PDB file of C-alpha atoms and ligand atoms in Angstrom:
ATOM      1  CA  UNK H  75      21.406   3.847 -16.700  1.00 96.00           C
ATOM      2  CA  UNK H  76      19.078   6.376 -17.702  1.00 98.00           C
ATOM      3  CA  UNK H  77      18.862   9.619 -15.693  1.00 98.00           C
ATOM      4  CA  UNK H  78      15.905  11.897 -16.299  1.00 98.00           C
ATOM      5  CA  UNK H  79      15.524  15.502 -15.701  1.00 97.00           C
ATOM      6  CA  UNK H  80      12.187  15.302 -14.192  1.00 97.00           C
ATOM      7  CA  UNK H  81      10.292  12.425 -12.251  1.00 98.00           C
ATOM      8  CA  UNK H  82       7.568  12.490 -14.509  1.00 98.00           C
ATOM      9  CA  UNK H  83       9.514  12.434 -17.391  1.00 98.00           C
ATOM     10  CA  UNK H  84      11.119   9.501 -15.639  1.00 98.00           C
ATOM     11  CA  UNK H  85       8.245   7.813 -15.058  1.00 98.00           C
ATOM     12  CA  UNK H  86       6.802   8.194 -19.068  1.00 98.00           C
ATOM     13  CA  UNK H  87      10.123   7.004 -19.951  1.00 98.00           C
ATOM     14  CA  UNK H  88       9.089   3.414 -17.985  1.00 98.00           C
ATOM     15  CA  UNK H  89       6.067   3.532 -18.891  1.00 98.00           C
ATOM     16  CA  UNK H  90       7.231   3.648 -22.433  1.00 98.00           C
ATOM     17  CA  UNK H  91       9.397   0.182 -21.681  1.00 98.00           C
ATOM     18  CA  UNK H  92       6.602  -1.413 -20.408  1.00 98.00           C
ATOM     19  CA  UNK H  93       3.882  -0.399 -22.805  1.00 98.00           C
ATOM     20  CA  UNK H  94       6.869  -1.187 -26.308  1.00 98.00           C
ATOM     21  CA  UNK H  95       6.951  -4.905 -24.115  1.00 98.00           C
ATOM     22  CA  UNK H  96       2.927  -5.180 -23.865  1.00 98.00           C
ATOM     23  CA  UNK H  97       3.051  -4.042 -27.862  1.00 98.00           C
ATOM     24  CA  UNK H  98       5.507  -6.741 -28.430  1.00 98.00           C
ATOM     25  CA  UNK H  99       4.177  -9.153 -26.915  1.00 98.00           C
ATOM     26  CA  UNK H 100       0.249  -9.323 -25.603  1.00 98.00           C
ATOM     27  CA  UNK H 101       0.233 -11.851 -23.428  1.00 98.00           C
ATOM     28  CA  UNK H 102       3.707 -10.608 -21.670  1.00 98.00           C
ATOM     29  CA  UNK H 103       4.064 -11.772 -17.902  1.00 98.00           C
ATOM     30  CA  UNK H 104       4.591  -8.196 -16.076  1.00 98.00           C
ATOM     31  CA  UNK H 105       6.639  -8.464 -12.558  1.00 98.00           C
ATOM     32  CA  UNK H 106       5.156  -5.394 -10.533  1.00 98.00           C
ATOM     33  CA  UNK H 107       6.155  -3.452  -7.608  1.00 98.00           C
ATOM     34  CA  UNK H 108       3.941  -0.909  -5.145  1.00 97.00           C
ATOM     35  CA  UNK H 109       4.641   1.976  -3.480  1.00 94.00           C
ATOM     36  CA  UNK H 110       5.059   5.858  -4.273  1.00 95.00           C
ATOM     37  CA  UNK H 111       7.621   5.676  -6.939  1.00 98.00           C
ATOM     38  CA  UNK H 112       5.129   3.291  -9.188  1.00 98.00           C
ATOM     39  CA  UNK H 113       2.474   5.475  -8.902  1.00 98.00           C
ATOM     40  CA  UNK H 114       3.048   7.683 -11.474  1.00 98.00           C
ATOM     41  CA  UNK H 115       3.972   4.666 -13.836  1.00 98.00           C
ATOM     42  CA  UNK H 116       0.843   3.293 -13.666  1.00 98.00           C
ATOM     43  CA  UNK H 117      -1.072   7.032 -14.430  1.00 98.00           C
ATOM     44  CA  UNK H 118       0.690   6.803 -17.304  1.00 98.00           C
ATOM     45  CA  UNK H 119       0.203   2.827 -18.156  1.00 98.00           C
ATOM     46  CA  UNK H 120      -3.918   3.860 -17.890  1.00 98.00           C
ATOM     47  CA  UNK H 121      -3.682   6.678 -20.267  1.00 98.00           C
ATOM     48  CA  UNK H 122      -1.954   3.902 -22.857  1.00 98.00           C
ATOM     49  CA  UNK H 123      -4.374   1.193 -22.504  1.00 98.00           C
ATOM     50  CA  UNK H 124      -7.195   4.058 -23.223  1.00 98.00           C
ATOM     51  CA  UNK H 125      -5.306   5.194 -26.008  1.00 98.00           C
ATOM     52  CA  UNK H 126      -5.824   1.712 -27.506  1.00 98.00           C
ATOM     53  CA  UNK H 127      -2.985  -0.689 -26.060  1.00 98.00           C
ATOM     54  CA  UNK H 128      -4.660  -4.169 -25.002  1.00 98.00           C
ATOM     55  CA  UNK H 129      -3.415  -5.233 -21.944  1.00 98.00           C
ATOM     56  CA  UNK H 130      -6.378  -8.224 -21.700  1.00 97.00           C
ATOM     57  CA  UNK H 131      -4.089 -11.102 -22.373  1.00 97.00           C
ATOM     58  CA  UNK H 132      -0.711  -9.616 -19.770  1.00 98.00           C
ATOM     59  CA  UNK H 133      -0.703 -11.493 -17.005  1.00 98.00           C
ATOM     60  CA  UNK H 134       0.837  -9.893 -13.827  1.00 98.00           C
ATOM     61  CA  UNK H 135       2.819 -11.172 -10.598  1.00 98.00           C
ATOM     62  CA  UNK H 136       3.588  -8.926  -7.414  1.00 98.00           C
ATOM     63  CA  UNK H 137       6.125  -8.450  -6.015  1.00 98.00           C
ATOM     64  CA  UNK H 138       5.018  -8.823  -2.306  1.00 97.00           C
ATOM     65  CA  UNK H 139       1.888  -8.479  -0.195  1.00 96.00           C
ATOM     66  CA  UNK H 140       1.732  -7.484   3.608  1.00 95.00           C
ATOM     67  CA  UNK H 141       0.697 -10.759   5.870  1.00 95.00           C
ATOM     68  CA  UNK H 142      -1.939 -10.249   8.364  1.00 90.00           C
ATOM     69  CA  UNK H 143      -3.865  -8.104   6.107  1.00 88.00           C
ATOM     70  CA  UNK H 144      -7.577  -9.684   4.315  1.00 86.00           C
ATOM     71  CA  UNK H 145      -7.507  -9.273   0.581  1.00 83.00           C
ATOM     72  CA  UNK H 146      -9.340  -6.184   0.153  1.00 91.00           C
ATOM     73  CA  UNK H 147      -7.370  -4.585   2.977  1.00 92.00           C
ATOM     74  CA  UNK H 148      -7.385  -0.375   1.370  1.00 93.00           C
ATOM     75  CA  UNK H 149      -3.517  -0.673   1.993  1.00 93.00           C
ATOM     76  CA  UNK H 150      -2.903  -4.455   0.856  1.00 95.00           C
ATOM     77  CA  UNK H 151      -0.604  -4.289  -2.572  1.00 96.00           C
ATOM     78  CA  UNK H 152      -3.497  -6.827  -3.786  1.00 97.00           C
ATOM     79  CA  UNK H 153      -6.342  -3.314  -3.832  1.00 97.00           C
ATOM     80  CA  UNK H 154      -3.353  -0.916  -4.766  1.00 97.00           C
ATOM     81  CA  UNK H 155      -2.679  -2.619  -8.026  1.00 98.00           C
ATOM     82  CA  UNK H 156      -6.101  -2.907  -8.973  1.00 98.00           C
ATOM     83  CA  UNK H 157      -6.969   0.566  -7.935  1.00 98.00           C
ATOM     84  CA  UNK H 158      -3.916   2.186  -9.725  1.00 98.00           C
ATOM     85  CA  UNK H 159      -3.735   0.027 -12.496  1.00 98.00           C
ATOM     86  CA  UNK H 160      -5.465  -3.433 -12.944  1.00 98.00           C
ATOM     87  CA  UNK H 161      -9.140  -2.813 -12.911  1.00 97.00           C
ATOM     88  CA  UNK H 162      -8.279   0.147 -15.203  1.00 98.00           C
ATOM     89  CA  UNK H 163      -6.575  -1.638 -18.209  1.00 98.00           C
ATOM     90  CA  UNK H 164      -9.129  -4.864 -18.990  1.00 96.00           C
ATOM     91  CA  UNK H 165      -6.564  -7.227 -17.679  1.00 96.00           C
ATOM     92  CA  UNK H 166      -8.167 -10.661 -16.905  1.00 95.00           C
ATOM     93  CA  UNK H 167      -8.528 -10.952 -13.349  1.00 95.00           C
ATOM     94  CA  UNK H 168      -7.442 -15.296 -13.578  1.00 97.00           C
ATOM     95  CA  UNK H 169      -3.908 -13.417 -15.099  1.00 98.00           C
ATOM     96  CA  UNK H 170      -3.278 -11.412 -11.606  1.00 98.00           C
ATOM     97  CA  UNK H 171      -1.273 -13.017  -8.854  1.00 98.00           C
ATOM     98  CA  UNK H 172      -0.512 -11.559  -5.946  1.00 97.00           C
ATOM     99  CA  UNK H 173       0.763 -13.499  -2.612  1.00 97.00           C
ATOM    100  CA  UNK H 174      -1.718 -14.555  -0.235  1.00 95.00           C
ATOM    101  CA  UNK H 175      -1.150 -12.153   3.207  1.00 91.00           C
ATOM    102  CA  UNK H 176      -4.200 -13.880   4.912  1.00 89.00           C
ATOM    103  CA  UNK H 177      -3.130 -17.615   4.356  1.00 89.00           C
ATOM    104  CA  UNK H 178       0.131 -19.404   6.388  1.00 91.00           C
ATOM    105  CA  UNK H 179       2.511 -17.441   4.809  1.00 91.00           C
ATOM    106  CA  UNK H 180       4.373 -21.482   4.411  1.00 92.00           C
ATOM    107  CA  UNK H 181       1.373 -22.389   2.223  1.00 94.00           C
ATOM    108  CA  UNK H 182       1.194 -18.646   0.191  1.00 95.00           C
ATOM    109  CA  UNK H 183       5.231 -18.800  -0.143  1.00 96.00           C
ATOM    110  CA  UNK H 184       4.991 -22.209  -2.274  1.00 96.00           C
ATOM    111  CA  UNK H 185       1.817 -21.766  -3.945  1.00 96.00           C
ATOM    112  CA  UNK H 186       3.607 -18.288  -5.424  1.00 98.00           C
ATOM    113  CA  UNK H 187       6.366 -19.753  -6.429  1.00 97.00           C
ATOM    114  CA  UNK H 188       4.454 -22.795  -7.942  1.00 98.00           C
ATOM    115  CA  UNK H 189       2.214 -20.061 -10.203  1.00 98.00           C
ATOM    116  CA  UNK H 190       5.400 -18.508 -11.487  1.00 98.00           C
ATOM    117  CA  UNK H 191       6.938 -21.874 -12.395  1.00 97.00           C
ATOM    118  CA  UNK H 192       3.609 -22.700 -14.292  1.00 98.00           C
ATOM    119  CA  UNK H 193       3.246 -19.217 -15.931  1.00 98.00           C
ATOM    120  CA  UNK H 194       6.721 -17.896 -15.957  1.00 93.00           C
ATOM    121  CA  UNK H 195       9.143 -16.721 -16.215  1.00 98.00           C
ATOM    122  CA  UNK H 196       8.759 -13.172 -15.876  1.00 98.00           C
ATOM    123  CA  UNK H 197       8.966 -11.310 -18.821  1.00 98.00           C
ATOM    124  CA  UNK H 198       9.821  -7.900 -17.382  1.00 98.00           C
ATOM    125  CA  UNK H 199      10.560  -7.182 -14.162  1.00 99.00           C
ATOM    126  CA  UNK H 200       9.800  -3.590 -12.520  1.00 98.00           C
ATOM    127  CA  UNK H 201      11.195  -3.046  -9.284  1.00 98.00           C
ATOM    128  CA  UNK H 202      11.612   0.105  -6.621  1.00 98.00           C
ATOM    129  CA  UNK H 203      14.061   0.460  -3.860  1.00 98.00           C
ATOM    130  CA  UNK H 204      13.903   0.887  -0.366  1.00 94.00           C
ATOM    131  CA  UNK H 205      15.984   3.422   1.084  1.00 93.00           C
ATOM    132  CA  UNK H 206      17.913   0.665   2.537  1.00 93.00           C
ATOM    133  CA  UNK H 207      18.472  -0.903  -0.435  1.00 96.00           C
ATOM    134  CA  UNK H 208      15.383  -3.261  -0.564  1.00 96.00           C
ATOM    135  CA  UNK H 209      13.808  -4.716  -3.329  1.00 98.00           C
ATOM    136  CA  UNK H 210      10.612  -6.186  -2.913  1.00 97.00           C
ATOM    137  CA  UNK H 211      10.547  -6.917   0.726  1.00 96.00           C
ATOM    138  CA  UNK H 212      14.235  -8.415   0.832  1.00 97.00           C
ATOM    139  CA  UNK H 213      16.002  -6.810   3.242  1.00 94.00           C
ATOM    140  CA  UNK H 214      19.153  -5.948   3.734  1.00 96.00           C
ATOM    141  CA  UNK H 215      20.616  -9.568   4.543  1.00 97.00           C
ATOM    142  CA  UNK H 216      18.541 -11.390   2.163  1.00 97.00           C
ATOM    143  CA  UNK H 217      20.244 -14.217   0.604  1.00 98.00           C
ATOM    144  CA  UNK H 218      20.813 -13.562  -3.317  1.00 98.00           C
ATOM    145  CA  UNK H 219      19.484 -16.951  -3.083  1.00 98.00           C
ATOM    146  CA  UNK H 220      16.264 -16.243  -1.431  1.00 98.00           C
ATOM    147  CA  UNK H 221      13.080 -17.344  -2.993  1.00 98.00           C
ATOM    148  CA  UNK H 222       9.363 -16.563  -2.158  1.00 98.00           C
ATOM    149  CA  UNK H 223       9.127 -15.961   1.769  1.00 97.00           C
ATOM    150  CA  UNK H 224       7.824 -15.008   5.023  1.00 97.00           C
ATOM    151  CA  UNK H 225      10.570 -11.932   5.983  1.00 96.00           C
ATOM    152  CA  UNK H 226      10.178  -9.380   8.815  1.00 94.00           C
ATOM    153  CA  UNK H 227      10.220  -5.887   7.797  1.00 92.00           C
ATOM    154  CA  UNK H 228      12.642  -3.557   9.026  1.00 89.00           C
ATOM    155  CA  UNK H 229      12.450  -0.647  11.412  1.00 91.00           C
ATOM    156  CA  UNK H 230      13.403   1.522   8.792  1.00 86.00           C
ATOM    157  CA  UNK H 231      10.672   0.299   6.629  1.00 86.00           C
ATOM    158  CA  UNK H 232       7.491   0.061   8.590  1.00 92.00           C
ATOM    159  CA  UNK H 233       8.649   3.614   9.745  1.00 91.00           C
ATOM    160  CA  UNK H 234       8.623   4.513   6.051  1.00 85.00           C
ATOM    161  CA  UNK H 235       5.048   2.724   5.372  1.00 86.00           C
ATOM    162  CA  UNK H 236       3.521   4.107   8.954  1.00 90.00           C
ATOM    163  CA  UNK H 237       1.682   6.926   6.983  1.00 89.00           C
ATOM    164  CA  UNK H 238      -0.789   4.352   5.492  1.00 88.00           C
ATOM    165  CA  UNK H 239      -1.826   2.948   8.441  1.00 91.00           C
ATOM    166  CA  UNK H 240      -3.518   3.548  12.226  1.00 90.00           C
ATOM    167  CA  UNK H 241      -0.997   3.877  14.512  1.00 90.00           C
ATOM    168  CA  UNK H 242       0.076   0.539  16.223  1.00 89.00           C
ATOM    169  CA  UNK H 243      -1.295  -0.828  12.828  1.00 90.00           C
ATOM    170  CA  UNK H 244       1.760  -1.246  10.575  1.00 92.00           C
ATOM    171  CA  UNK H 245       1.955  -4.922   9.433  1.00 94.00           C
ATOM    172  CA  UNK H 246       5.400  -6.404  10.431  1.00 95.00           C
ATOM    173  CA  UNK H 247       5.933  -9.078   8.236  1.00 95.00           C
ATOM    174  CA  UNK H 248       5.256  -9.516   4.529  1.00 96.00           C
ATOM    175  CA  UNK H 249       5.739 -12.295   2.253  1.00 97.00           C
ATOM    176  CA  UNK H 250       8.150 -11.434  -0.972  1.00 98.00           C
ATOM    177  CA  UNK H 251       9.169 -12.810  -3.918  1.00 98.00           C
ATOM    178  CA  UNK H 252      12.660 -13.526  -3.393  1.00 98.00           C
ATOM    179  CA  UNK H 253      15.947 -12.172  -4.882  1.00 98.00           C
ATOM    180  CA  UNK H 254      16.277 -15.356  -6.537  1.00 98.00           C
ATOM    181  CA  UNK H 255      12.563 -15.645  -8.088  1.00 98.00           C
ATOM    182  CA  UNK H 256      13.487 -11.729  -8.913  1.00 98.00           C
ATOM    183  CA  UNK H 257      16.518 -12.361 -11.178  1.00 98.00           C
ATOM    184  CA  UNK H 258      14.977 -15.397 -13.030  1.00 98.00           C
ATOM    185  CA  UNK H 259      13.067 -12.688 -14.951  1.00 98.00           C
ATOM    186  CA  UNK H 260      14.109 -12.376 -18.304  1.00 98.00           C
ATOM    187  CA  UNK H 261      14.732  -8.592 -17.995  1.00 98.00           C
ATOM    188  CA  UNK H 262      14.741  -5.935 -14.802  1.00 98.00           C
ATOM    189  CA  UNK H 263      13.629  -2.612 -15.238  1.00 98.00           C
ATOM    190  CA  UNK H 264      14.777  -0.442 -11.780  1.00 98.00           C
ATOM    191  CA  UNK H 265      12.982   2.925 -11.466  1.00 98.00           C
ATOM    192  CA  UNK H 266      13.563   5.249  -8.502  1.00 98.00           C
ATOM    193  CA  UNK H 267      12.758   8.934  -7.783  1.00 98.00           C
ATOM    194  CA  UNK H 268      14.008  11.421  -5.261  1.00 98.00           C
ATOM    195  CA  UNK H 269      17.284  12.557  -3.166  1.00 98.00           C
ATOM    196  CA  UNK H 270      16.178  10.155  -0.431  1.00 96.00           C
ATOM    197  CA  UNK H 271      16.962   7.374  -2.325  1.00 98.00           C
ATOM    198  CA  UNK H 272      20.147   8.506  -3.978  1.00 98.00           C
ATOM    199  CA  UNK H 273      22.277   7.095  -1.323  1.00 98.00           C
ATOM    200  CA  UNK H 274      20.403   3.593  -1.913  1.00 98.00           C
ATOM    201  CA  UNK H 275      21.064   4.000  -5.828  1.00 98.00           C
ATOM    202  CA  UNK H 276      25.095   5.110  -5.154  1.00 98.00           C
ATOM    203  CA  UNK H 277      25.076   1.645  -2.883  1.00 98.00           C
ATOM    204  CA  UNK H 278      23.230  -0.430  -5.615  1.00 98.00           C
ATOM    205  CA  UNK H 279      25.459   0.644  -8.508  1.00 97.00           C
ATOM    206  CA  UNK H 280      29.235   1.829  -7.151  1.00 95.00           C
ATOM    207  CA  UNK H 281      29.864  -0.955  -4.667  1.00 91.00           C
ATOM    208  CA  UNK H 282      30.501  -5.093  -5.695  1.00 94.00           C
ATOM    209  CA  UNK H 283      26.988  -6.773  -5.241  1.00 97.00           C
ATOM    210  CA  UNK H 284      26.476  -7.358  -1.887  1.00 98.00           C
ATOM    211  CA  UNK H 285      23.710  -9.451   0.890  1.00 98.00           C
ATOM    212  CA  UNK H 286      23.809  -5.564   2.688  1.00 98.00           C
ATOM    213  CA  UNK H 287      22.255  -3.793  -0.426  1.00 98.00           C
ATOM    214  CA  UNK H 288      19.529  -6.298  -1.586  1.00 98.00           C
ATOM    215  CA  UNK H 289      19.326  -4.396  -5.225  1.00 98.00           C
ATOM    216  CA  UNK H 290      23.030  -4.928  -5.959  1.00 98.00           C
ATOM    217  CA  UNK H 291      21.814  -7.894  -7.136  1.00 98.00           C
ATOM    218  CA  UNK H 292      20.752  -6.882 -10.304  1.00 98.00           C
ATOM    219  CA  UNK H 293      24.417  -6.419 -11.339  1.00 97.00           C
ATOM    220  CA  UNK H 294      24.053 -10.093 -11.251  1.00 97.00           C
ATOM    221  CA  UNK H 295      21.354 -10.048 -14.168  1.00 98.00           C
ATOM    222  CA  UNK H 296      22.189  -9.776 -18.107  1.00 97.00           C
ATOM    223  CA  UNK H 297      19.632  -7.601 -19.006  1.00 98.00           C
ATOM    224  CA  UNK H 298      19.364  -5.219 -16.101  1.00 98.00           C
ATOM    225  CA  UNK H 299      18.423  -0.970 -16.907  1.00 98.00           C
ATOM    226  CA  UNK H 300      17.804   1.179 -13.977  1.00 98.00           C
ATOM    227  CA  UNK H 301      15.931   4.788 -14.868  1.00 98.00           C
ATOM    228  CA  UNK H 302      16.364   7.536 -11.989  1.00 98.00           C
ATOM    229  CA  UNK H 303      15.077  11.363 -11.916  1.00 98.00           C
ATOM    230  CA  UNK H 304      18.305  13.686 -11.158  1.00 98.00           C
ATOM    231  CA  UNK H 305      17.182  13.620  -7.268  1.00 98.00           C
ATOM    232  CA  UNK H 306      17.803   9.913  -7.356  1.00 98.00           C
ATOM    233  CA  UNK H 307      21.051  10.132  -9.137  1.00 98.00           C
ATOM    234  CA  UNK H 308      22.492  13.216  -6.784  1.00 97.00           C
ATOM    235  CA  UNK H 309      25.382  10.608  -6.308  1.00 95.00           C
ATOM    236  CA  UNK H 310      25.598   8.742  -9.881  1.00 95.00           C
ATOM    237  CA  UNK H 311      25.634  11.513 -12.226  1.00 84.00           C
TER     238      UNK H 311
HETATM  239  C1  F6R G1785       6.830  -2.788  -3.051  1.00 77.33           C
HETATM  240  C2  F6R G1785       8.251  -2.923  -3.286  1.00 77.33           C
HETATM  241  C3  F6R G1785       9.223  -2.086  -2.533  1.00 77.33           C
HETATM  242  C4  F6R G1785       9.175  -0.635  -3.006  1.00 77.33           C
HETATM  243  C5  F6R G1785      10.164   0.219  -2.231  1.00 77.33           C
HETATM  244  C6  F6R G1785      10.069   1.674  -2.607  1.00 77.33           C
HETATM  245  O1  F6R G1785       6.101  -3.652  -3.890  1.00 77.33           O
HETATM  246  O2  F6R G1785       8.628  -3.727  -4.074  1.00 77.33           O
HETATM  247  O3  F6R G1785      10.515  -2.596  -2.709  1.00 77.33           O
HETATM  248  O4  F6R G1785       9.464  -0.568  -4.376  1.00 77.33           O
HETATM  249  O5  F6R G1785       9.912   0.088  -0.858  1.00 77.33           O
HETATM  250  O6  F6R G1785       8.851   2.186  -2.177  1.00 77.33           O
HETATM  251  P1  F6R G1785       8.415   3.679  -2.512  1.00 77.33           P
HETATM  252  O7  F6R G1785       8.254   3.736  -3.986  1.00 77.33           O
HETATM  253  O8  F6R G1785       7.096   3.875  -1.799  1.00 77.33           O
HETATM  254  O9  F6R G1785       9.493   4.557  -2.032  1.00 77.33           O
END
């Protein structure tokens, strides 16, 4: 566990894992989450690839897309990675996956999980957490045997996604990689930020692995590291 003094020291410092994997290996397969936390990651992934690092022959999976939601929805995870970080770094477009929200989400599960058998398996895996312990859109409950789904979103979490969209307007379902398809990645990388989500990191790291705290399950995996700024780690440290 690495615990940095500042977030955006935090974030460099994963930004540095990723970029030394990219440098090691061009055509890498990158697992990637959205959200807040990842933001700043991918700031500092731009200023790389204009420094000079290729990212043309990475290919990229997401974690998890809203359903209901066209492609080029503003708040679909599809148009947030290639605002923040795709369409910014020369990556191929063929070598970006994401799940299909607008399809049956039967149909989008299986063809997701068929493109990471054909291309995987993931190389690195970057992940956030919810504040209830998520990863990717598994929810507290989610079998550690889970694989690419449809999976209802908590209360907790459309409350804490509300602020990017109309009122009456936040998406209720999503379909995720699983926490199955997540461990089969040959290394994790966990990064989260901020006091609100130390409780989430104490329940992820302290207590046996657990269906209640969906990230516990990266105790599971051999090659797990988990960065945190000091708000994060209020309870680790
Ligand atoms: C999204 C994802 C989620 C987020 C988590 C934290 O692709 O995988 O598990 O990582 O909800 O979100 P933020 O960073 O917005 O707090």
């Amino acid at each position: 566990m690495t615990i940095c003094k500042t977030t955006a020291v935090a974030a460099e410092s994963v930004a540095d894992r990723i970029a030394a994997a990219v440098a090691a290996k061009p055509n890498v397969v990158l697992g990637l989450a959205t959200g807040g936390t990842m933001e700043p990651v991918y700031k500092a992934l731009v200023r790389r690839s204009a420094a000079g690092l290729s990212f043309s022959a990475v290919r990229v999976f997401a974690l998890d897309e809203y359903v209901g939601l066209p492609p080029d929805h503003p708040q679909s995870y599809r148009v947030y990675l290639r605002e923040r970080f795709v369409d910014h770094v020369g990556l191929d477009p063929s070598r970006f996956h994401v799940p299909r929200g607008d399809l049956s989400a039967e149909v989008a599960a299986s063809e997701y999980e068929t493109t990471l058998r054909q291309h995987g398996p993931v190389d690195l895996q970057l992940l956030g957490i919810g504040r209830n312990g998520h990863i990717g859109f598994n929810e507290p409950g989610s079998p550690f045997a889970s694989r690419t789904r449809l999976v209802a979103l908590t209360a907790s979490t459309r409350a804490a996604n509300a602020r990017f969209f109309a009122p009456g307007h936040v998406p209720r379902h999503a379909i995720t990689m699983g926490i199955a398809s997540i461990l089969e990645a040959r290394r994790l990388l966990v990064f989260a930020i901020g006091p609100e989500k130390s409780d989430a990191v104490w329940a992820m790291v302290m207590q046996p692995p657990t269906v209640d705290v969906p990230a516990s399950a990266v105790r599971l995996h051999a090659s797990a590291e988990i960065v945190l700024d000091e708000g994060a780690a209020g309870q680790v440290a």
